[in-house]
């Protein structure tokens, strides 16, 4: 069996999730962070920065 390869998008998503967790965000609109799309994660991250 071939192990899954992490893409650049996966890496970016994990970076944004890590940043949100450091800010104390664990859920957005009742969903776990890993369930959200990269777009939704970045949107939430930008709202927290402002």
Coordinates of C-alpha atoms in Angstrom, one line a residue:
X1 CA 0.0 0.0 0.0
X2 CA 1.3 3.4 -0.9
X3 CA 1.2 6.0 1.9
X4 CA -0.7 9.2 1.0
X5 CA 1.5 12.1 0.0
X6 CA 0.9 15.5 1.7
X7 CA 0.3 18.2 -0.8
X8 CA 1.2 21.9 -0.5
X9 CA -2.5 22.6 0.2
X10 CA -2.5 20.1 3.0
X11 CA 0.5 21.7 4.5
X12 CA -1.0 25.2 4.3
X13 CA -4.2 23.9 5.8
X14 CA -2.3 22.4 8.8
X15 CA -0.4 25.7 9.2
X16 CA -3.6 27.7 9.4
X17 CA -5.2 25.2 11.8
X18 CA -2.1 25.4 14.0
X19 CA -2.3 29.2 14.1
X20 CA -6.0 29.1 15.0
X21 CA -5.4 26.6 17.8
X22 CA -2.7 28.9 19.2
X23 CA -5.3 31.6 19.3
X24 CA -7.7 29.4 21.2
X25 CA -10.0 28.5 18.3
X26 CA -11.0 24.9 18.2
X27 CA -14.4 25.0 16.4
X28 CA -16.0 27.3 13.8
X29 CA -19.8 27.3 13.6
X30 CA -19.9 24.0 15.4
X31 CA -17.4 22.2 13.1
X32 CA -14.0 20.9 14.0
X33 CA -11.2 22.8 12.2
X34 CA -10.1 19.8 10.2
X35 CA -13.6 19.5 8.7
X36 CA -13.4 23.0 7.2
X37 CA -12.1 23.9 3.7
X38 CA -8.9 25.9 3.4
X39 CA -11.0 28.9 2.3
X40 CA -13.1 28.8 5.5
X41 CA -10.0 28.4 7.6
X42 CA -8.3 31.4 6.1
X43 CA -11.4 33.5 6.4
X44 CA -11.6 32.7 10.1
X45 CA -7.9 33.3 10.5
X46 CA -8.2 36.8 8.8
X47 CA -11.2 37.7 11.1
X48 CA -9.1 36.8 14.2
X49 CA -6.2 38.9 13.0
X50 CA -8.4 42.0 12.5

